[in-house]
Coordinates of C-alpha atoms in Angstrom, one line a residue:
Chain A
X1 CA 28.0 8.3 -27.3
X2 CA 24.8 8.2 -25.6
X3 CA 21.6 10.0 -26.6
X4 CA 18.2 8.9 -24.6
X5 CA 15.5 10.8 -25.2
X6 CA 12.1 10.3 -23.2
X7 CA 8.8 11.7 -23.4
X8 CA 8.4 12.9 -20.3
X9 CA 11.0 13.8 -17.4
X10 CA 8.2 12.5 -14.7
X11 CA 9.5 8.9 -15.2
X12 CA 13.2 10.0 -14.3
X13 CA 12.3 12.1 -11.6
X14 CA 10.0 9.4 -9.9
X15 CA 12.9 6.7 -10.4
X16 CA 15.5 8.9 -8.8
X17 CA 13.0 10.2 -6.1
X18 CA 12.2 6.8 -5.2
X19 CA 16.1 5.4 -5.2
X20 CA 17.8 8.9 -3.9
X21 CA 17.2 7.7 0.2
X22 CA 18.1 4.4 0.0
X23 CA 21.2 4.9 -2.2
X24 CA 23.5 7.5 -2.9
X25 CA 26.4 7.4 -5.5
X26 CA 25.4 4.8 -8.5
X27 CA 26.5 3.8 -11.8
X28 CA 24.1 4.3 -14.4
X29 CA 25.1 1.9 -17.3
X30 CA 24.4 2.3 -20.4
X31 CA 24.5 0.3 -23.4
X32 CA 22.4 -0.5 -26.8
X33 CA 19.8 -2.4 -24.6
X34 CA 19.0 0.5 -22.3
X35 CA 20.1 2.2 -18.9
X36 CA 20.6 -0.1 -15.9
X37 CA 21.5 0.7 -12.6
X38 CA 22.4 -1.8 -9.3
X39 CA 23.0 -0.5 -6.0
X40 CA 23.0 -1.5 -2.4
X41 CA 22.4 0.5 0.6
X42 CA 25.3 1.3 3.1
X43 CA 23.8 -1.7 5.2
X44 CA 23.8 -4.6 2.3
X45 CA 20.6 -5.0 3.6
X46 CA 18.5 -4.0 0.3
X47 CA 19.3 -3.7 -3.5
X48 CA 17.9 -1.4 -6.0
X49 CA 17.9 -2.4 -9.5
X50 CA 16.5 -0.5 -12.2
X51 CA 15.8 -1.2 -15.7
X52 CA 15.4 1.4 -18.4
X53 CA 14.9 -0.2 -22.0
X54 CA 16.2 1.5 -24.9
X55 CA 12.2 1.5 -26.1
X56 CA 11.2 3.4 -23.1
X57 CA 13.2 6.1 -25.2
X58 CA 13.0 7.6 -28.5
X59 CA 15.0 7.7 -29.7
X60 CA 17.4 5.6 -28.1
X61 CA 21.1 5.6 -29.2
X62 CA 24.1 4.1 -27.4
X63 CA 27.4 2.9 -29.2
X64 CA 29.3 1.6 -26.6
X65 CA 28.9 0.5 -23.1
X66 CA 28.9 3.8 -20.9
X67 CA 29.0 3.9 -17.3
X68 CA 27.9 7.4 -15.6
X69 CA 28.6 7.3 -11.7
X70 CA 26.3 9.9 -10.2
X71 CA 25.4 11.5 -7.0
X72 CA 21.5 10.9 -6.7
X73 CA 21.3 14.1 -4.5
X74 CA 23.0 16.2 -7.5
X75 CA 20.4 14.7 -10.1
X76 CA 17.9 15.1 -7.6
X77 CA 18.4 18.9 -7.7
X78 CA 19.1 19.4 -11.4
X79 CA 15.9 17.1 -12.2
X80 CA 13.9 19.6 -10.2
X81 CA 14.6 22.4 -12.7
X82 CA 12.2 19.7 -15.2
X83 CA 9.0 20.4 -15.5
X84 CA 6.8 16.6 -15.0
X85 CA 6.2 17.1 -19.1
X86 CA 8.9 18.5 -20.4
X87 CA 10.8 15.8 -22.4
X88 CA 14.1 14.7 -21.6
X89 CA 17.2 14.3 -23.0
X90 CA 20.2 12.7 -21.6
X91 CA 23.6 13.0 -23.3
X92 CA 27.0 11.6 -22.5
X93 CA 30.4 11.3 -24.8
X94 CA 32.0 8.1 -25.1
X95 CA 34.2 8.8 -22.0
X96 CA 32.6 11.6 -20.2
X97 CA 33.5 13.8 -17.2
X98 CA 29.5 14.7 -17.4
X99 CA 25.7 13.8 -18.3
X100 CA 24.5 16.4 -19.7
X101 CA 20.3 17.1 -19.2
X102 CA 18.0 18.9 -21.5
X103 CA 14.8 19.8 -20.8
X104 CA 12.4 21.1 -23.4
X105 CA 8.7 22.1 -22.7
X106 CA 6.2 20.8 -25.6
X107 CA 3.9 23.8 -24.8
X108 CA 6.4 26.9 -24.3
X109 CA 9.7 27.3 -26.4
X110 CA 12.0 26.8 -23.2
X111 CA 14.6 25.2 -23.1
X112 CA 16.9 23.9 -20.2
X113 CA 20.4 22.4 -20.4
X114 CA 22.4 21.2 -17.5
X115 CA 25.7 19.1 -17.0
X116 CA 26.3 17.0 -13.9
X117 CA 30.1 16.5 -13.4
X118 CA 30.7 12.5 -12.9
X119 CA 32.1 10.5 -10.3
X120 CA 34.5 7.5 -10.6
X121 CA 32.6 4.8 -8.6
X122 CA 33.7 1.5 -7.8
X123 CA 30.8 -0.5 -6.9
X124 CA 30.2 -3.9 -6.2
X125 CA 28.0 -5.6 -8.5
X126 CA 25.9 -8.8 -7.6
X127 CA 25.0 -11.7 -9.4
X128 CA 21.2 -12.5 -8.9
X129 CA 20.0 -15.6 -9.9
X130 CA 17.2 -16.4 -11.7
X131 CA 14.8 -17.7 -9.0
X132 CA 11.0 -19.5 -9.1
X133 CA 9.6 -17.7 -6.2
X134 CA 7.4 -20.3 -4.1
X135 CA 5.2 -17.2 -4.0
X136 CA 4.1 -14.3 -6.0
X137 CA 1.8 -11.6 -5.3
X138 CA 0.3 -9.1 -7.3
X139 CA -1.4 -6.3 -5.5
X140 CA -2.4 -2.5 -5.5
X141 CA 0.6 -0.6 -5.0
X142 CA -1.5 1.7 -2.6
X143 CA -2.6 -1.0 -0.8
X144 CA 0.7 -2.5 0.1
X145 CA 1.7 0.8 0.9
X146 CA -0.7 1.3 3.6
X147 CA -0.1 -1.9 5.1
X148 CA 3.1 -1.3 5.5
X149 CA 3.0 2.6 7.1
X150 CA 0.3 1.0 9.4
X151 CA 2.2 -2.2 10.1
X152 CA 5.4 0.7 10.9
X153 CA 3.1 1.8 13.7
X154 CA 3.5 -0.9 16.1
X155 CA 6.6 -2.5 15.0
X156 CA 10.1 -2.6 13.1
X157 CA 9.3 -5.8 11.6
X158 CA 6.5 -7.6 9.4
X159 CA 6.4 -11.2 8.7
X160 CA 4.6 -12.1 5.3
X161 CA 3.1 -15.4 5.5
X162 CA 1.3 -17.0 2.1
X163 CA -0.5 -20.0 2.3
X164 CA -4.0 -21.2 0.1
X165 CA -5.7 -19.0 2.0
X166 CA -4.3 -15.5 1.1
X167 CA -0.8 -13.5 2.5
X168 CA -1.2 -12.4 5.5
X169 CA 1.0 -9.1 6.6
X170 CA 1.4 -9.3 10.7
X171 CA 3.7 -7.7 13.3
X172 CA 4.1 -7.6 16.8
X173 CA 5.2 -4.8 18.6
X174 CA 5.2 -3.2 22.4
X175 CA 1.9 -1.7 22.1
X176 CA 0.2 -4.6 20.4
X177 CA 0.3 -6.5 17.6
X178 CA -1.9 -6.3 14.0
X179 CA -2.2 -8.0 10.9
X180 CA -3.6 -7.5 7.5
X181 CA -4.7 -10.3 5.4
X182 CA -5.6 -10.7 1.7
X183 CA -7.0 -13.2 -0.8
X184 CA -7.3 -13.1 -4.4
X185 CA -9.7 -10.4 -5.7
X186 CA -10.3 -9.9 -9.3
X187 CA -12.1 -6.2 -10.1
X188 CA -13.4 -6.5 -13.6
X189 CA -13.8 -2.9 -14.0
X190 CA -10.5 -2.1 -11.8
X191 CA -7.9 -4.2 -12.8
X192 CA -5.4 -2.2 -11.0
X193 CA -7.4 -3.2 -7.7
X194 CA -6.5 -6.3 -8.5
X195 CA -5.1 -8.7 -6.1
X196 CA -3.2 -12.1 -7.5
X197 CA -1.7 -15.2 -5.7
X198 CA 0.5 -17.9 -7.3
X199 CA 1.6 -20.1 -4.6
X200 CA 3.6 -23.4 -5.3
X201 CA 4.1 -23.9 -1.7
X202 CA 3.5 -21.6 2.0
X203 CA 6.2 -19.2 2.8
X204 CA 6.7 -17.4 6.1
X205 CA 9.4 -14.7 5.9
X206 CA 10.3 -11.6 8.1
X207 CA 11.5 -8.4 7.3
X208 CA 12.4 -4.7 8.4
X209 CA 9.4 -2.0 7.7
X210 CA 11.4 0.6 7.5
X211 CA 13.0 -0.6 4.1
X212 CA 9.5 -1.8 2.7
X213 CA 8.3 1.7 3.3
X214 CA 11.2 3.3 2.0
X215 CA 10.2 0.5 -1.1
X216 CA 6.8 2.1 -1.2
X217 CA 8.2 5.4 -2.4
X218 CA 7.8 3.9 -6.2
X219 CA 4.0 3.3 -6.0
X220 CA 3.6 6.5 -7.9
X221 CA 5.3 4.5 -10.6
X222 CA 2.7 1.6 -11.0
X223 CA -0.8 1.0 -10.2
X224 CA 0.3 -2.6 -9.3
X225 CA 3.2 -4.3 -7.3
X226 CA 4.7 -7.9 -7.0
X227 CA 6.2 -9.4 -4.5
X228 CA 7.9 -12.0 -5.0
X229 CA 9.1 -15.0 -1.8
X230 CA 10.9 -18.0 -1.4
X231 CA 11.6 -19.6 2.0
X232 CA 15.0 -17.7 3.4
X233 CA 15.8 -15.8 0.1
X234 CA 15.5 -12.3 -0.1
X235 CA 12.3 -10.8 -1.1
X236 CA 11.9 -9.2 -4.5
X237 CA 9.5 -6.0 -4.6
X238 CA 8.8 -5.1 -8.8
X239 CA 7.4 -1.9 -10.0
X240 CA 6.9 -2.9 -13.7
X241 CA 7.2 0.2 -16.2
X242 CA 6.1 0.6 -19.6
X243 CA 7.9 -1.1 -22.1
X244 CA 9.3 -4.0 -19.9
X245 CA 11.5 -1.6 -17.9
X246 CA 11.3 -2.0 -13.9
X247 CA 12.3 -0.9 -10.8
X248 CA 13.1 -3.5 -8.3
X249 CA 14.2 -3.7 -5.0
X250 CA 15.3 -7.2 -3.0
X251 CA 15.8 -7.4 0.7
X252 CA 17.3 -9.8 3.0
X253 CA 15.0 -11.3 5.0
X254 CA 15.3 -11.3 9.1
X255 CA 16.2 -14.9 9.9
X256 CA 16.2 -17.0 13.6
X257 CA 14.1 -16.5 16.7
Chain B
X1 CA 14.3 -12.1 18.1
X2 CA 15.4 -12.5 14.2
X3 CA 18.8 -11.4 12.9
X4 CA 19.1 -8.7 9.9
X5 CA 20.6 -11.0 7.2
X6 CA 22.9 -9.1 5.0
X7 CA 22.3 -9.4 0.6
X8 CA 25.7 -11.1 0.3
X9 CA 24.2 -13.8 2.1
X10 CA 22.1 -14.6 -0.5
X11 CA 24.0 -13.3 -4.0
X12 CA 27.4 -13.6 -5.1
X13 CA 29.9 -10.7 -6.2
X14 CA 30.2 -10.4 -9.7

């Protein structure tokens, strides 16, 4: 059986708010290392996949390997019924027609318990190699955020371009065109502001703003986020999470003039 | 203008 308890429902409820419009039915698996999820979007264009160690939780108990198919939109309204502090507790049985969700406020003696019935999904699962990324960025979440809702403005597309002298973000578009560049930027007393490139060699890759900004949705999650390129590979965009787990989301680049 | 590759492109079905 499964038992995952965490601190505070928040983390859930940003993951899932995050995921919910770019993917709609997924398999959350569980096992002794933790919960993982993979999912594409109806296009095969992007892929979400989370991490959720077992020492995020606590505690953390999992016998078996458990896979709980569920509609984002129906955890979506039963996680609304959790307060952002309450903690969390997410049950299963070995072979479950439900999750079952408890939430408990530290401050008032409430508690909340609600099952999700479970779907059977049969999703395909890809293999994603491990990859040294010609490029890697490390930036304000915020930041890239902005850029891309600004970027959004004139265009459908961004290319990212990394060379010694920073990444620039640029698009062209029937109004105009703009482009935002950055260089590394340590902030002593802001390490969050921080902005980090580890180039091994200049990458110019294009892609669709309207899945970065969909991306975006996790800044709430983490101060920082890397982005990770290789020449005509899909990007990788990591919100890191406490205790090694992550939220990631790859997406095929636009290739050809 | 550039061509919306598709994931499978990229990574194999496990």
């Amino acid at each position: 059986m499964l038992e995952a308890r965490l601190e505070q429902a928040n983390l859930l409820k940003k993951v899932v708010d995050a995921i919910k419009d770019l993917v709609q039915d997924c398999n959350f698996d569980c096992n002794d290392s933790g919960i993982a999820l993979q999912a594409m979007d109806n296009s095969h264009v992007a892929l979400v996949s989370m991490m959720l160690k077992s020492e995020s939780f606590s505690p953390f108990r999992c016998d078996r390997n458990i896979a709980l198919g569920i509609n984002l939109t129906s955890l979506t309204k039963v996680l609304r019924a959790a307060q952002n502090e309450d903690i969390l507790t997410l049950k299963a049985e070995d072979a479950p027609d439900v999750v079952n969700l408890v939430f408990e406020s530290a401050e008032s003696d409430r508690i909340s318990e609600y099952d999700i019935k479970l779907m059977d999904i049969d999703q395909e699962h890809l293999g994603i190699p491990e990859t040294e990324y010609a490029a890697t960025i490390s930036m304000p979440s915020a930041e890239f955020q902005r850029i891309c809702r600004d970027l959004m403005a004139l265009s459908e597309s961004v290319s990212i371009e990394c060379s010694k002298e920073g990444v620039k973000f640029a698009c062209q578009g029937d109004i105009g065109s703009g482009s935002v560049t950055l260089r590394s930027h340590t902030n002593v007393d802001k390490p969050e502001m921080n902005v980090e490139i580890d180039l091994t060699e200049p990458v110019s890759l294009t892609f669709s703003l309207k899945y970065l900004v969909g991306f975006c949705k996790a800044s709430s999650l983490s101060g920082q986020v890397k982005l990770c390129l290789s020449n005509e590979v899909p990007l990788l965009v990591e919100y890191a999470l406490a205790n090694n787990s992550y939220l990631r989301f790859y997406l095929a680049p636009k290739i050809g003039d | 203008t550039a061509q919306q590759s598709r994931l499978e492109g990229f990574f194999r079905p496990v």
